[in-house]
Coordinates of C-alpha atoms and ligand atoms in Angstrom, one line a residue:
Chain A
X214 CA 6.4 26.3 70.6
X215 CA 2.8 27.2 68.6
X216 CA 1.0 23.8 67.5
X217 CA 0.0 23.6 63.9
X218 CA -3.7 23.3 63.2
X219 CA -4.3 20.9 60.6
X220 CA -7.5 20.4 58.6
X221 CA -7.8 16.9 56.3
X222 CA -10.6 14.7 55.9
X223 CA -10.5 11.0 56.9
X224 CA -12.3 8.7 56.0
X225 CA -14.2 10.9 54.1
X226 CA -15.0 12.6 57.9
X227 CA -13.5 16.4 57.5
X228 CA -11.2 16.1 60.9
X229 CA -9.4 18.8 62.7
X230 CA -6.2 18.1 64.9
X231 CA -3.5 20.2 66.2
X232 CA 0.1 18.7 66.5
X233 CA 4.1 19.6 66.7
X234 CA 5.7 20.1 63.3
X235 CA 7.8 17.0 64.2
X236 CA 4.6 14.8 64.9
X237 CA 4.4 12.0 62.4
X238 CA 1.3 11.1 61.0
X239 CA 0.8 8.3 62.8
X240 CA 1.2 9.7 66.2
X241 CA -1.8 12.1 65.3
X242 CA -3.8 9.0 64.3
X243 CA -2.8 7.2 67.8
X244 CA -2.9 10.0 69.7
X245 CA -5.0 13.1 69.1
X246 CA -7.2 11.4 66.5
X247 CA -7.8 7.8 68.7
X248 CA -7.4 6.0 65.6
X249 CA -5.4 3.4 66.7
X250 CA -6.0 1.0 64.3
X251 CA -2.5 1.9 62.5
X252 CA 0.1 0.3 64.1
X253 CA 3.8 1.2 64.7
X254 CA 5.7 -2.0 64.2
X255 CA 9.3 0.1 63.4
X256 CA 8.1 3.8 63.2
X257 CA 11.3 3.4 59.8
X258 CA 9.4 2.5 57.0
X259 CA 10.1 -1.0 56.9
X260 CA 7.5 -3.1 58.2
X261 CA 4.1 -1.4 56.5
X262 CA 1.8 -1.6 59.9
X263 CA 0.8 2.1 59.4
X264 CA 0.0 2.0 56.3
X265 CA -2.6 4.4 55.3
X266 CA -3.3 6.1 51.8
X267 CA -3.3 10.1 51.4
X268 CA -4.9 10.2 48.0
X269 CA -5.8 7.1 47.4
X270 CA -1.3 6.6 47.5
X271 CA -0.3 4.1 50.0
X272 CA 1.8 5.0 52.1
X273 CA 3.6 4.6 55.4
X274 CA 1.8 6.9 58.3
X275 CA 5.2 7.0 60.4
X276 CA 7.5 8.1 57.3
X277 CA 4.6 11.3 57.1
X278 CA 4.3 14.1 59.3
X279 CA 1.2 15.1 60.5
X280 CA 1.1 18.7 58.8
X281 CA 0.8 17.3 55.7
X282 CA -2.3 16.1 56.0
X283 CA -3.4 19.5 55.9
X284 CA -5.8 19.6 53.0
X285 CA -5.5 16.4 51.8
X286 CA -7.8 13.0 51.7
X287 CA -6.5 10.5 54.3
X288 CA -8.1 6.8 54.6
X289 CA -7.0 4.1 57.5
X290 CA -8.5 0.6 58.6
X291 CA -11.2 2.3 60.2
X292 CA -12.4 3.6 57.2
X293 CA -12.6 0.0 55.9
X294 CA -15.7 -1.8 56.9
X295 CA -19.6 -0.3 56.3
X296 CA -20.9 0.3 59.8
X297 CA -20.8 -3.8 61.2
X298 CA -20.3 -5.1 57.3
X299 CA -16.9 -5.9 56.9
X300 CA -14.9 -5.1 53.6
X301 CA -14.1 -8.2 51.9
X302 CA -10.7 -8.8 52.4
X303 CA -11.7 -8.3 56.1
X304 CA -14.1 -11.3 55.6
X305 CA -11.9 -13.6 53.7
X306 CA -8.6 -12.9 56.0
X307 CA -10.8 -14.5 59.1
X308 CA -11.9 -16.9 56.9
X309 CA -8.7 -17.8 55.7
X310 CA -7.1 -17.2 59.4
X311 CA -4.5 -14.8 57.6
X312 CA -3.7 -13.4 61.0
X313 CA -2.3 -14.7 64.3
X314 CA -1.7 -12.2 66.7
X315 CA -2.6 -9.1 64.4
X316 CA -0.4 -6.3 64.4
X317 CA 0.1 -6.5 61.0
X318 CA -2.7 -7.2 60.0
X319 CA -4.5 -3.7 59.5
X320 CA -1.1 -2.5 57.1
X321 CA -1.8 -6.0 55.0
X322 CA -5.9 -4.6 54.7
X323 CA -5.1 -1.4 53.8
X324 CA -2.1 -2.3 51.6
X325 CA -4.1 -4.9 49.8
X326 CA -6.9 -2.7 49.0
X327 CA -5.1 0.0 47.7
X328 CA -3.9 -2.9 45.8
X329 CA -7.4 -4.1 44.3
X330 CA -8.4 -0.7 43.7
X331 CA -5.2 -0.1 40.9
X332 CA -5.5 -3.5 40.0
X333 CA -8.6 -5.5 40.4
X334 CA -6.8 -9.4 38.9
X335 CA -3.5 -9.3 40.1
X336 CA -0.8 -11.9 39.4
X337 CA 0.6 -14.0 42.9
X338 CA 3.5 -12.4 42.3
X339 CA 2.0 -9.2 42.0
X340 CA 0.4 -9.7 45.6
X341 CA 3.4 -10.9 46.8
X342 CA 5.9 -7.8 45.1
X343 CA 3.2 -4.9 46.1
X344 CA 3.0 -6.4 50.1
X345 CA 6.9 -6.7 50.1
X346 CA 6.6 -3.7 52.5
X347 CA 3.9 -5.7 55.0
X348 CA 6.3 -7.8 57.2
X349 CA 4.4 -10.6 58.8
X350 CA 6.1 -12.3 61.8
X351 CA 3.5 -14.8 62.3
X352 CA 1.8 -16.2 59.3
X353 CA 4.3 -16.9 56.5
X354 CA 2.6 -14.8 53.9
X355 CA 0.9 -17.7 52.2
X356 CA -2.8 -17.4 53.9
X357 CA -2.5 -13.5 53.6
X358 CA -1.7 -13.7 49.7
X359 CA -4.4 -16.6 49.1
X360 CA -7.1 -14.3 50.9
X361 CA -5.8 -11.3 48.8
X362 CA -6.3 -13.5 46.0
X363 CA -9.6 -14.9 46.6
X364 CA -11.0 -11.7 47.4
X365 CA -9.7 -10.3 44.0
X366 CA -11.7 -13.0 42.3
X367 CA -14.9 -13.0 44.3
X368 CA -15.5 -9.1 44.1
X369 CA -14.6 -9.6 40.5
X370 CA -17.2 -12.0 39.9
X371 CA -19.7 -9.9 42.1
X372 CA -18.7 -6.5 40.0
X373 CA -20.1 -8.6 37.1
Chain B
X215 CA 15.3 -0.5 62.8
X216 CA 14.9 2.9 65.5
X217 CA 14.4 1.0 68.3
X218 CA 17.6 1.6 69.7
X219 CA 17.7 5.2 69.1
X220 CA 17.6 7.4 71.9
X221 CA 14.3 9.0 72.7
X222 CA 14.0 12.5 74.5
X223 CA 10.8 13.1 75.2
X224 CA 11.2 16.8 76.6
X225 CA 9.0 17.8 79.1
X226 CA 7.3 20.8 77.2
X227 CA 6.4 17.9 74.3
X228 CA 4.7 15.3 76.4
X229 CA 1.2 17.0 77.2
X230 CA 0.9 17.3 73.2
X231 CA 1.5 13.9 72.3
X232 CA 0.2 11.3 74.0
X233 CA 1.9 8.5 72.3
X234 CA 5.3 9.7 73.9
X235 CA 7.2 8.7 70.3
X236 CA 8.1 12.7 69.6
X237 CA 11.1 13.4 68.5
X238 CA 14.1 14.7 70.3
X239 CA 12.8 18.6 71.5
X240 CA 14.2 22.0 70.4
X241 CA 12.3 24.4 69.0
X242 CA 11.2 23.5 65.4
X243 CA 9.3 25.0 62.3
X244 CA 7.1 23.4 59.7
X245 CA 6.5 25.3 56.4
X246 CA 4.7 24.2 53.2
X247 CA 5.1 27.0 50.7
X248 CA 3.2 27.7 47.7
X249 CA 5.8 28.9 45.2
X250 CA 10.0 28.6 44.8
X251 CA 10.6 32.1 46.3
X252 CA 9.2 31.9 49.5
X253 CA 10.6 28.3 49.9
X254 CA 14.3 29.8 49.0
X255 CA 13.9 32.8 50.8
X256 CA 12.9 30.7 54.4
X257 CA 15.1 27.8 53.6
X258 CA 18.6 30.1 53.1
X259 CA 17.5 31.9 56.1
X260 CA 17.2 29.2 58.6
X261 CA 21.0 28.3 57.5
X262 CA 22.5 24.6 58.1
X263 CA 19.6 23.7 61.0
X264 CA 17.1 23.8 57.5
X265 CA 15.9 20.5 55.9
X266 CA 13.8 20.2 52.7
X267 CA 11.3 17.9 52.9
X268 CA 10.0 16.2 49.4
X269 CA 9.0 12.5 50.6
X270 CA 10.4 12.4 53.7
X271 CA 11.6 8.7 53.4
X272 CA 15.3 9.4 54.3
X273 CA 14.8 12.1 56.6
X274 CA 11.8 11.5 58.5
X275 CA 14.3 8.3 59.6
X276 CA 17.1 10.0 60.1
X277 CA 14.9 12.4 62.6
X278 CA 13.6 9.3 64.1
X279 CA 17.3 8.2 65.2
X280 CA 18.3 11.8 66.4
X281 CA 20.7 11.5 63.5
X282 CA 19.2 15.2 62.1
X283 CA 17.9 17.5 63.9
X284 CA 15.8 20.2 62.1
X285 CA 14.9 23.6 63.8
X286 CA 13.2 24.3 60.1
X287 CA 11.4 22.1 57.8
X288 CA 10.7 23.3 54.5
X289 CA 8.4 21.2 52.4
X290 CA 8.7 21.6 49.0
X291 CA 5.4 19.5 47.2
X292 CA 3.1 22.1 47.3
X293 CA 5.4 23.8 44.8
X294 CA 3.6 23.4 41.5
X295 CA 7.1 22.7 39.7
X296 CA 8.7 20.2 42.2
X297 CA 5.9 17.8 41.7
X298 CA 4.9 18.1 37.6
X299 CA 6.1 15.4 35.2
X300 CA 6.6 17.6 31.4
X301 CA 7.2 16.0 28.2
X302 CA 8.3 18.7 26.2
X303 CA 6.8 18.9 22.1
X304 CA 10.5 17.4 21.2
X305 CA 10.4 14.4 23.4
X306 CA 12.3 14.9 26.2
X307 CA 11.2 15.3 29.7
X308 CA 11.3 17.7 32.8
X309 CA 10.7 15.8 36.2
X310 CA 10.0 17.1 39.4
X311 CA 12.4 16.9 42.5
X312 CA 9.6 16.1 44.6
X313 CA 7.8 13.9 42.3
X314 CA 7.0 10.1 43.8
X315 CA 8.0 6.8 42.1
X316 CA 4.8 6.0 42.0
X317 CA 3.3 9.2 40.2
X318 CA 6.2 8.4 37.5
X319 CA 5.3 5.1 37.3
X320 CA 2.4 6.1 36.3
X321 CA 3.1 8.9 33.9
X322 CA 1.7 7.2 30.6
X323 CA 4.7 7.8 28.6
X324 CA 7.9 8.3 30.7
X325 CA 8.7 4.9 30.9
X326 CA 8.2 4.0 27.4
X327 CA 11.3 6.5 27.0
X328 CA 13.2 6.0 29.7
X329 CA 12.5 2.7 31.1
X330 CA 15.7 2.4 32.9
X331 CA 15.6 5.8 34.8
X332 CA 11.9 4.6 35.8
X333 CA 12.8 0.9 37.2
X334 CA 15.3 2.2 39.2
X335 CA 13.1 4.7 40.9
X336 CA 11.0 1.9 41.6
X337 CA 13.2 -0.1 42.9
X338 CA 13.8 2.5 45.7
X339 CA 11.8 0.6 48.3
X340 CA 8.3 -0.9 49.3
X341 CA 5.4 0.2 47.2
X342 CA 4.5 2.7 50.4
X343 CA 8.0 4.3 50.6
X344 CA 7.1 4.6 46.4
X345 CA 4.0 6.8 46.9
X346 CA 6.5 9.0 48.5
X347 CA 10.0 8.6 47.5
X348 CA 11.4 11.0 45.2
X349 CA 14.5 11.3 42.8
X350 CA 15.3 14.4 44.1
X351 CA 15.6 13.1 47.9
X352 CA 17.7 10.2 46.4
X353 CA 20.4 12.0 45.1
X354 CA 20.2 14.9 47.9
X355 CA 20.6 12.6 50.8
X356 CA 24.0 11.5 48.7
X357 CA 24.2 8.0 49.7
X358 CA 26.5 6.0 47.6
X359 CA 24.0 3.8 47.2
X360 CA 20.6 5.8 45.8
X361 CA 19.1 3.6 43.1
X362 CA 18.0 6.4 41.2
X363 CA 21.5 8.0 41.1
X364 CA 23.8 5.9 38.7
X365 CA 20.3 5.4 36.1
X366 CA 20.1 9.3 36.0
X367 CA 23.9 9.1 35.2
X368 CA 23.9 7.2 32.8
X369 CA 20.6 9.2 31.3
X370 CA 22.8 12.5 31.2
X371 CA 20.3 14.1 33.4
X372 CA 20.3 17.8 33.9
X373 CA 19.9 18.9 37.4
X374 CA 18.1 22.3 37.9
X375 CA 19.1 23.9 41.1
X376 CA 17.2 27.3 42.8
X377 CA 19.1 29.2 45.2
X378 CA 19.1 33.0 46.5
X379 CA 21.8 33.6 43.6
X380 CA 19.2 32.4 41.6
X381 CA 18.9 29.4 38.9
X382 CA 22.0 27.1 37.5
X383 CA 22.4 23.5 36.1
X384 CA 24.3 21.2 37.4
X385 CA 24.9 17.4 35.4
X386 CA 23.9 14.4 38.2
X387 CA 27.0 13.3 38.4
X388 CA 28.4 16.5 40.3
X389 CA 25.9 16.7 43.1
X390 CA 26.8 13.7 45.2
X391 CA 29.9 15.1 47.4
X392 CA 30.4 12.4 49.3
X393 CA 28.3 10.1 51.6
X394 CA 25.7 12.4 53.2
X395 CA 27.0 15.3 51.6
X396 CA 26.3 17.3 48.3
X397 CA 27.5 20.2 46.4
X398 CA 25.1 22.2 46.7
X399 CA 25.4 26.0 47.9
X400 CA 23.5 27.0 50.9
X401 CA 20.1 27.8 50.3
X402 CA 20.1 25.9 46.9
X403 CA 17.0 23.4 46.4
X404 CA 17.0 20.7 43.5
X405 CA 14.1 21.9 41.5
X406 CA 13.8 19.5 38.4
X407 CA 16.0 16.9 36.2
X408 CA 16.0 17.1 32.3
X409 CA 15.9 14.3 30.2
X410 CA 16.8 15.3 26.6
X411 CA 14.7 13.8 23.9
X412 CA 16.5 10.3 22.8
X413 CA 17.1 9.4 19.0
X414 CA 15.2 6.4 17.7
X415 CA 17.5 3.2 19.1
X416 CA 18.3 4.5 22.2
X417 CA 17.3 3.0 25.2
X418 CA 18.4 2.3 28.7
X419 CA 18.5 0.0 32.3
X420 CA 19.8 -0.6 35.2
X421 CA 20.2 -3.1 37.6
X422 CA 21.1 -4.0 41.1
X423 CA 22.2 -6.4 43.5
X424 CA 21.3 -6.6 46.6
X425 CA 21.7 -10.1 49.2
X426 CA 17.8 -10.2 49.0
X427 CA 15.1 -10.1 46.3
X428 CA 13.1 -6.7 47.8
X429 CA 13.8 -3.8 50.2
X430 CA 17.5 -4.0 50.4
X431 CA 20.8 -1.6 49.4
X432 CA 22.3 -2.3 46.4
X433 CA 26.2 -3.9 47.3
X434 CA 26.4 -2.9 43.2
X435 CA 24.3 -0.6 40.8
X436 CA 24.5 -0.3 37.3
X437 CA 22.9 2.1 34.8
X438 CA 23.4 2.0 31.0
X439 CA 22.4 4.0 28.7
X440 CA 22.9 3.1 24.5
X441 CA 22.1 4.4 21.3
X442 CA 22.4 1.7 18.2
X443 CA 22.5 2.2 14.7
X444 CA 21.9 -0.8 12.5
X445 CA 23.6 -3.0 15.5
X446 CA 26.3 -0.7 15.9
X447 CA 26.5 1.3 19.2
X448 CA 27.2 5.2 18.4
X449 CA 26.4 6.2 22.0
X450 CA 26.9 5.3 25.9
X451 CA 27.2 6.6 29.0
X452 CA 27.3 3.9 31.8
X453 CA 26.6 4.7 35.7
X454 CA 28.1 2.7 38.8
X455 CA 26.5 3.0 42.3
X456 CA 27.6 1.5 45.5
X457 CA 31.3 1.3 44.5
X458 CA 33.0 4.7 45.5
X459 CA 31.9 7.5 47.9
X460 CA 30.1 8.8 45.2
X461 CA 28.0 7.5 42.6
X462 CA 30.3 7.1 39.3
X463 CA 30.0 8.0 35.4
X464 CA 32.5 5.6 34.1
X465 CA 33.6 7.0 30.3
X466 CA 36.2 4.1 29.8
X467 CA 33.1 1.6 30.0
X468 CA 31.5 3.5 27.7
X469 CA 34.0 4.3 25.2
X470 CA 34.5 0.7 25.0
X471 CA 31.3 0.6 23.8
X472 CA 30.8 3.1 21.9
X473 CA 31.4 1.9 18.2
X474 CA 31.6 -1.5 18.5
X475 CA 28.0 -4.5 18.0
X476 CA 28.5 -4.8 21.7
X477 CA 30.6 -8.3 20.9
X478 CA 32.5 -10.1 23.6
X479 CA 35.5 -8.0 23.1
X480 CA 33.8 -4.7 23.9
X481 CA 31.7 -6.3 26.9
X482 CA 35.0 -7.7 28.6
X483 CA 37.0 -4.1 28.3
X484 CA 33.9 -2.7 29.0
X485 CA 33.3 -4.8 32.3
X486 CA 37.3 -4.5 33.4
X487 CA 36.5 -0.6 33.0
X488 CA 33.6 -0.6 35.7
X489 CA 36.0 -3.1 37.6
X490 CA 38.9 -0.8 37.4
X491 CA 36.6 2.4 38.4
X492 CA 35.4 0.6 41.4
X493 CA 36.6 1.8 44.7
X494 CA 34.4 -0.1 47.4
X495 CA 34.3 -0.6 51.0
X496 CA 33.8 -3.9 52.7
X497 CA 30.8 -4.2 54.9
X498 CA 28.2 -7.0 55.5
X499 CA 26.7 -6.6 52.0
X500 CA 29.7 -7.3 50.3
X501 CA 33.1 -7.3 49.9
X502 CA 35.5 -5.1 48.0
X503 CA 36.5 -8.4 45.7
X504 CA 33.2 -9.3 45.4
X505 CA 31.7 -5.9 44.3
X506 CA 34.4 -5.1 41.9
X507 CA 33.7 -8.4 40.0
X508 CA 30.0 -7.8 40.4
X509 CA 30.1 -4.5 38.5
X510 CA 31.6 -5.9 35.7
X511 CA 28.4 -8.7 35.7
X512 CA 26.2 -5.7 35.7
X513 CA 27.8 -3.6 33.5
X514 CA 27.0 -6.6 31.0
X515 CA 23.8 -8.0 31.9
X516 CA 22.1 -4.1 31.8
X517 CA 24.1 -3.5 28.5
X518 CA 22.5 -6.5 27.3
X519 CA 19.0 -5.4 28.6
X520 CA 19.6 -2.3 27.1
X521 CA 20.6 -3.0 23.9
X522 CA 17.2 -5.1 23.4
X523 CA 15.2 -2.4 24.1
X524 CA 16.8 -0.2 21.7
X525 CA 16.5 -2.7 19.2
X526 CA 12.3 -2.3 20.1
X527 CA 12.1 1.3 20.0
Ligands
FAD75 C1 12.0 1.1 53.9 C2 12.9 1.9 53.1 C3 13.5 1.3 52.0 C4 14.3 2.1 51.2 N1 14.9 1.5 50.1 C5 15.7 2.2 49.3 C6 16.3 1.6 48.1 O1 16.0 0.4 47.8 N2 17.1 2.3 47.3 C7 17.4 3.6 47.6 O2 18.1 4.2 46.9 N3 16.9 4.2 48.7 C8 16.0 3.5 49.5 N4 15.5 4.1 50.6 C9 15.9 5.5 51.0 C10 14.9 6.6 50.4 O3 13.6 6.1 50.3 C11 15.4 7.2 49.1 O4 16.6 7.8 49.3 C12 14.4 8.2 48.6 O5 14.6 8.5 47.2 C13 14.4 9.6 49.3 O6 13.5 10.4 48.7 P1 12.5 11.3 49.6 O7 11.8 12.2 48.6 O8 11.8 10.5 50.5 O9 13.6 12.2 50.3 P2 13.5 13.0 51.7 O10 13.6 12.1 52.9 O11 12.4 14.0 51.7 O12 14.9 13.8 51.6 C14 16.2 13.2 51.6 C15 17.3 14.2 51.8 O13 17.4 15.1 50.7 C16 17.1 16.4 51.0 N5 16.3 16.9 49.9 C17 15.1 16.3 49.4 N6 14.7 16.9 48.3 C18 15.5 17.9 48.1 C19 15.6 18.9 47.1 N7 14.7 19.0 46.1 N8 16.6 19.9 47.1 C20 17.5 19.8 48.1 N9 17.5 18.8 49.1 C21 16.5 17.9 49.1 C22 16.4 16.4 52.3 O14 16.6 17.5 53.1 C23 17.0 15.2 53.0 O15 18.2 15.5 53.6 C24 14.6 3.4 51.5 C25 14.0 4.0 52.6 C26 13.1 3.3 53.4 C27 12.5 4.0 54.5
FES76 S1 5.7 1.6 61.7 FE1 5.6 2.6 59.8 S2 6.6 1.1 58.5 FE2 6.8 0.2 60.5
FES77 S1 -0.2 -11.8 62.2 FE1 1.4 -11.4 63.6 S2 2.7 -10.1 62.5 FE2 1.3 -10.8 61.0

């Protein structure tokens, strides 16, 4: 069975991997890539802890297969933070201790960025409704909508 | 939840994947093709073992569990057509199979027109299974349940099909077959819906009801679509979802509609209509009692939703 040889770009990195047309997109990013960032927390769709965006579109990296990247603009957590400067909503959720043990955590980033970047003042209940995919065993959701929140505010103020 | 699906990783598959979460092995095909032809001409000739791929959101699952097994997948968004969102010079619209709920939700005008077909799209899931979720994998994967289904129903949507016979239309309603299964011919891919251009006072919606507020299956859905003419109704067509083994169009609902100022009279026969069309299973969502009555609730709460939005437009 031939591989497929895919050419994307991610995090703005052109990237080449090869895979098996079944391959999801988040095995390439755990496996061949070494971006292991993503999570898998149900490799189903429900839980949001591979969330990546193709396009600037958020969307689950286990739902994707891998050859679709091919040609298209991928970013994941990695992408996130500028060299040691942390993006953020990376700052506030350790600030706000919007994690405990993590493994959501890099879905919540990613989601709530792609977030900020459509809409820059969102409502609580638009956090809440846009991170209904991002389950969270550990905190509750209230820290991790506050820091999305708080962020929102303080990069508006600062893109004054 | 896959965790309890059986995993085969074959031994030919484990040197390529080193997270060991591949799928169950036999030899399989990927293909993204540029135009309709070549993805008709490899889709019919890879027979039943094909699968088209438009967001993956069902299948990509039902891979997971071992439920499908591809040895072809043909994926159709590189197809120019499948993924374009038209508004013709009259008004009405030509949607893509393949196109997300998210790229419709943010079409600038679709939702103006047709704001019920477009929230129950969106309901289809979290906001990541939206950036890839399409109409056209909702009503192909035939569950009774698809969101987008009984909306499109009640919308009259036209369903263009491709197949190595060439092009026909087929109304929504006569796709779904039965859970899991369409009528469609072999070979034949969904290509596009059609929306016709709506009157002025015509509007529509559709709800659901589901045990929780997000990312469930709907026990009930309900689309209804109404034209009013100085608070008279001249025109409905009502969908039902969740109900029967298909997704229904229930004419008696909207026949008792139809004509009347939507008063109490014409809601109640209207509601015992969706009631009486209802043929349910019991399961952990719901009961048969309990989504009979519930169809009649929604059959007036979306009329009601509907009828103030035609009133706005
Ligand atoms: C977490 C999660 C939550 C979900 N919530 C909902 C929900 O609330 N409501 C709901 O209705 N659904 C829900 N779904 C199911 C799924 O997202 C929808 O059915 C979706 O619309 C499928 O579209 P798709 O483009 O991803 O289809 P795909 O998975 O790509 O395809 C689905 C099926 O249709 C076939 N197919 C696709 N396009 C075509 C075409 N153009 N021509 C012929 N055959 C085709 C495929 O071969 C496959 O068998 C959910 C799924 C997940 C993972
Ligand atoms: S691992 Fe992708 S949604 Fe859970
Ligand atoms: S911090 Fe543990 S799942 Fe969210």
């Amino acid at each position: 069975m031939a591989k497929l040889h895919v050419s994307t770009t991610i995090n703005g990195e052109p990237m080449e991997f090869l895979c098996e047309p079944n391959d999801t997109m988040l095995d390439a990013l755990r496996g061949p890539l070494g971006l292991t960032g993503s999570k898998e927390g149900c490799a189903s769709g429900d839980c949001g802890a591979c969330s990546i965006t193709v396009d600037d579109q958020l969307v689950c990296s286990c739902l994707m297969l891998a050859a679709e990247a091919d040609g298209h603009e991928l970013r994941t957590i990695e992408g996130m933070a500028q060299g040691e400067k942390l993006h953020p909503l990376q700052q506030k959720f350790l600030e706000q201790a919007a994690l405990q043990c993590g493994i959501c955590t890099s879905g919540m980033l990613v989601a709530s960025d792609a977030l900020l970047r459509r809409n820059p003042n969102p409502t609580e209940e638009e956090v809440r409704f846009w991170l209904a995919g991002n389950l969270c065993r550990c905190t509750g959701y209230d820290k991790i909508v506050r820091a999305v929140m708080e962020t929102a505010a303080e990069m508006r103020e600062a893109a004054q | 939840m896959q965790w309890s699906a059986p995993r085969n990783d074959g031994p030919s598959q484990a040197a390529g994947n080193t997270t060991g979460n591949t799928f169950i092995m036999s030899d399989i095909q990927y293909v993204a093709p540029r135009t309709l032809d070549e993805a008709i001409g490899a889709y019919a000739a890879a027979g039943s073992a094909a699968r088209i791929l438009a967001g993956g959101t069902d299948l990509l699952v039902q891979m997971r569990s071992g439920a499908v097994k591809p040895g072809l997948i043909v994926d159709i968004k590189k197809i120019g057509e499948m993924t374009a969102i038209e508004e013709t010079k009259d008004g009405g619209f030509r949607v893509g199979a393949a196109v997300s709920g998210m790229a419709l939700h943010d079409h600038p005008r679709f939702g103006k027109v047709w704001p019920g077909v477009l929230e129950a799209i969106n309901l289809i899931g979290s906001k990541q299974v939206q950036g890839r979720a399409s109409a056209g994998g909702n009503l192909c994967n035939a569950s009774p349940a698809g969101d987008s289904v009984p909306a499109l129903v009640a919308a009259g949507a036209v369903v263009t099909v491709a197949g190595p016979q060439g092009r026909r239309e087929l109304k929504v309603e006569e796709v779904p077959a039965g859970p899991g299964r369409t009528n469609l011919k072999p070979g034949e891919i969904v290509v596009a819906f059609t929306l016709l251009p709506r009157p002025k006072g015509a509007s529509d919606a559709y709800l659901r009801m589901i045990p929780r507020t997000e990312m469930d299956i709907a026990v009930v859905g309900c689309g209804v679509n109404l034209t009013m003419k100085g608070g008279v109704c001249t025109d409905a067509r009502v969908g039902l979802g969740a109900v029967a083994p298909t997704v229904l169009l229930v004419e008696a609902a909207a026949k008792a509609l139809i004509g009347s100022k939507l008063d109490e009279k014409a809601l109640e026969a209207a509601a015992r209509a969706c009631s009486a069309a209802c043929r349910p299973i019991d399961d952990k969502r719901g009961t048969i009692v309990y989504r009979t009555k519930v169809a009649g609730v929604l059959l007036r709460r979306a009329t009601a939703i509907a009828a103030k939005r035609a009133q706005e437009r």
